[in-house]
Amino acid sequence: MPAVVSETLLRIAVPTPLHRSFDYLPPRGTDCSRLQPGQRVRVPFGRRTAIGLLLGVTGESGVARDKLKRAIAVIDSHPVIETDVMAMVQWASAYYHCPIGEAMAAALPVLLRRGESPNAADITAWRLTAAGRGVDPASLARAKRQAATMIQLQRHPAGLAREAIDAPASVLHALADKGWIESFSRNAEDPAGPVATEGEAPHTLNPAQQQAIEAMQASPGGFQPWLLEGVTGSGKTEVYLRLIETVLARQQQVLVLVPEIGLTPQLVARFRRRFPVPLALLHSGLGERERLAAWQQARSGAAPVVIGTRSAIFTPLARPGLLVVDEEHDASLKQQDGFRYSARDLAIWRARHLDIPVVLGSATPSLESLYNVAHGRYRHCTLPERTGGARLPAFKVLDIRNQPLEQGLSYPLLDAIRRHLDANGQVLLFLNRRGFAPTLMCYDCDWVAECRRCDARMTWHRADGHLHCHHCGSQRPVDSTCPQCGGQELHPVGQGTERVEQALAERFADIERIRIDRDTTRRKGELDALLGRARNGGRQLLLGTQMLAKGHHFPNVTLVAILDADHGLFSTDFRASERMAQLIVQVAGRAGRHERPGEVIIQTAHPDHPLLQLLITRGYPAFAEAALAERQAAGLPPSTRIALLRAEAVDAQRPIDFLEDARQRISDSGISGVETWGPVPATMERRAGRYRAQLLLQAEQHGRLQQLLGQLVRELEGLKAARRVRWSVDVDPADTY
Ligand code: ADP
Ligand code: ZN
Ligand code: ZN
C-alpha cells in the first residue's frame, strides 16, 4: 500500500546504478509550488551526499513517510536542463535500461554534476600578441612544446581557455616572457570563437544538390527524418550548410552531430567561414570550463550553430530548428559503456518530440537507416556524383594468396605506389593496426607473447621497446630471450603501421612520409599539424589507421591502398561485413577528389568473397541491399531487434551462471516472442583480468523486448548473485562480441 502523505515529496534522479528514482522530503521551508523538474537538489544518499535532478513532485511514495529522508538543499532557482532534454533522457533511460540517475548525470556537463553554477564565471585564456603573430613556430625547432603551443594558438586567434592548452605553465610563461603570448580573462559565455566578419559565398548548387534541398524545403515544416545518401565528395556538407542558412534566417538554431573523428578544424573552419555567427563546439577535447561555456551558449541561444560529438545530443537548445547527424553510420555515435545510447537514434526521437526535421547524412548509410527508408519512415535523397566533375576511383582487388609480401606490401602494389609517386601523385596506405607487429614469436618453440590479463596477443611497439596490449592498455618491456625455452629467436610476425612505415622508408627513402595513428598523435595539436601537412602535400606517402580514413579531404591523393581487407570478412560479429564495406568506401573516398582520377587497390586473400565483389563491382547500394537480405534471412537487425545482456567477473563461471539464471527467468516470464541465444563466453573471454560472457536476446517486436527487459532488470537487480558480477544491458548493440 502506498502511504499517502500530505507533504509534497521530491522525486529525484540520484546518480547510482539502481534502476529507480528516489523520493525525499523537501528541505525545510521550501516553497514546493515553485519547484520545476530539472532543478538540482543536494540529498543525503547512504553515508554520503549526492547531487540529483528533480524529476517532479509527488504526493505519495511507495516508501513510508517516516523512512523518507529530507533533501538538504535545492541548488538551482531555475532548471539547469530543459524539459525536452529531460523528456528525452527519461525516454532513453527506459529504452536503454540505464538507471535514470546515471542517464541524467551523463546528460549534464561535469561541472554541473558537481554542483557548480551553470552561469560559468570568468575563465583564464591565452592568445598571441602582435609580436607573437609574426613568429614562425618552425623557428622553435629546439623547443618543441613551445612550438606546439604557438601552433595551437595560431589556430585560435580569439584565444584558448587555459584548460584547452596542452602545455605546462612553464611553457606558457616562457612564451609570455618572450612577449609572444598573453593571458586575459574571458567571460565563459562569450562566443568561443572568432566571429567571421564576412561570410563565404556558397557554391552554385549542382542539380542533385538542388533537388535534395528543394525536396527537403518543400515538405511542410515539422518532424521529418531525411536520409541524405551522397557518395564521398558529392557535396553533402554543402547541402547541410544551405539548410542551416534558412534555419538561421528564421532565427532558429541547428545542432550538428559528427563522429569523434569528424570534428576537424577544417569542418569547423568551413562553418565559420560560411556563417558569421557564434559557434558552440562540444567535443571530448574540451576542458570542463569550456564545455560548460559552449553548453551554456547553446542553451541560451547565443550560439545559433552547435556542433558536437555524440554527447552533444543532450545539449539544450533555446530555439531548435534542425538536427543534422553527419556520417550517421559511424559506430562512435553509439556509446559503448554506461549509458549505451545511440546519438543518431536519440536525434530522431528529439526531432519528433520537437517537431522539427532531422537530416542523417552518409556516403555509406547504416543498414538500419536504409531499412527505415524502405519502410517509409525516412525520406531519401541521393547525391550520386562527385562535385566538380571529379570521378569516383576505380577499384582493383589484388589477390595476395600466392604473392610474396614485403612487410605486408605486395610487389604489384609497390609498383603502383612507384608509378603514382613518379606522376607526382600522393599515395595513401590504410592499415587498421598500429604498433610494429601484432605478434612477437619464438621461432624455436612457437611461444607467442600474450597479455597476462587478456586472451590476446601483445603488440610490439618498437619505438618504445615495449609490448602493449591494445585491449587493456597494459605494457611491459619486450622480452630479450624466450621465457619458455630461453632461446634468442624472438621475432615480430605481421605488420602494424610502425613496421610498414619502416619498410616504406627503406624503399622510398627520398619521399616524405606521414604516419597518422594514435601513437603519432598523442599530444594535442599533433593530429592537426600532420593533417595540415597531408592536405597540402604533393608527392608524398600517407600511412595510417582509421584516423586517416574518415572525413578528411586530401585533394592530391591519387592512389589509395587497403593493405589488409580481410579482417572484416570473417569476424563473428554480424555487423563486420557492413563495417568493412563502409570502411573500404570511406577510405577509397579519399582518392581522386580533385581533377585527377584515383585508383584504389585492395589487398586480400579472399578476392572472391561475394560481398566484397558486389561492393567493388556494383557499389555500396548493391552491397547494402544484399547485406540487408542476408540479415533478414538470419533474423538479425534491422528486421528484428536485439539486446545483449553482458556479465563479467574475476572467475569464469559466475558470469555464465548469472546469465543462465537470467535465461531461465526469461523463459519463465510468460512473455512470448523473445528468443535467447547463449549464454556464451565472449569471443575474447578474458579482458583486463575479467571473464566475460553474454546472452543475446532477439525479438521480432521491439515492444516485447522492452517489456521483458524492464521486468528482467528489476528482478536481476535484486539478486545477490548480481552483486558478484558486473552486468549490463545493451539495447541495439553496435557489436555483439
Ligand atoms: P561531402 O560532404 O559529400 O564529402 P563536400 O560538401 O565536402 O562533400 O564537398 C566536396 C567538395 O566539393 C568540397 O571541396 C566543396 O567545397 C565542393 N563543393 C560542394 N558543392 C559544390 C558545388 N555545388 N560546386 C562546386 N563545388 C562544390
Ligand atoms: Zn621459445
Ligand atoms: Zn590486455
PDB file of C-alpha atoms and ligand atoms in Angstrom, residues 450-458 468-474 684 686-689, ligand 3:
ATOM      1  CA  GLU A 450      50.399 -12.781 -24.683  1.00  0.00           C
ATOM      2  CA  CYS A 451      48.767 -10.318 -22.371  1.00  0.00           C
ATOM      3  CA  ARG A 452      48.680 -11.553 -18.805  1.00  0.00           C
ATOM      4  CA  ARG A 453      45.261 -10.038 -18.256  1.00  0.00           C
ATOM      5  CA  CYS A 454      43.547 -10.728 -21.604  1.00  0.00           C
ATOM      6  CA  ASP A 455      43.080 -13.585 -24.045  1.00  0.00           C
ATOM      7  CA  ALA A 456      45.052 -11.595 -26.565  1.00  0.00           C
ATOM      8  CA  ARG A 457      48.472 -11.195 -28.038  1.00  0.00           C
ATOM      9  CA  MET A 458      50.689  -8.303 -27.185  1.00  0.00           C
ATOM     10  CA  HIS A 468      51.396  -3.266 -25.498  1.00  0.00           C
ATOM     11  CA  CYS A 469      48.019  -4.856 -25.065  1.00  0.00           C
ATOM     12  CA  HIS A 470      45.552  -2.957 -27.231  1.00  0.00           C
ATOM     13  CA  HIS A 471      42.641  -4.288 -25.204  1.00  0.00           C
ATOM     14  CA  CYS A 472      43.516  -3.419 -21.616  1.00  0.00           C
ATOM     15  CA  GLY A 473      46.372  -0.987 -22.126  1.00  0.00           C
ATOM     16  CA  SER A 474      48.937  -2.948 -20.133  1.00  0.00           C
ATOM     17  CA  MET A 684      37.774 -12.683 -26.191  1.00  0.00           C
ATOM     18  CA  ARG A 686      39.198 -12.616 -20.592  1.00  0.00           C
ATOM     19  CA  ARG A 687      39.905  -8.925 -20.744  1.00  0.00           C
ATOM     20  CA  ALA A 688      41.741  -6.856 -18.169  1.00  0.00           C
ATOM     21  CA  GLY A 689      41.672  -9.825 -15.837  1.00  0.00           C
TER      22      GLY A 689
HETATM   23 ZN    ZN B   3      45.405  -6.950 -22.056  1.00  0.00          ZN
END
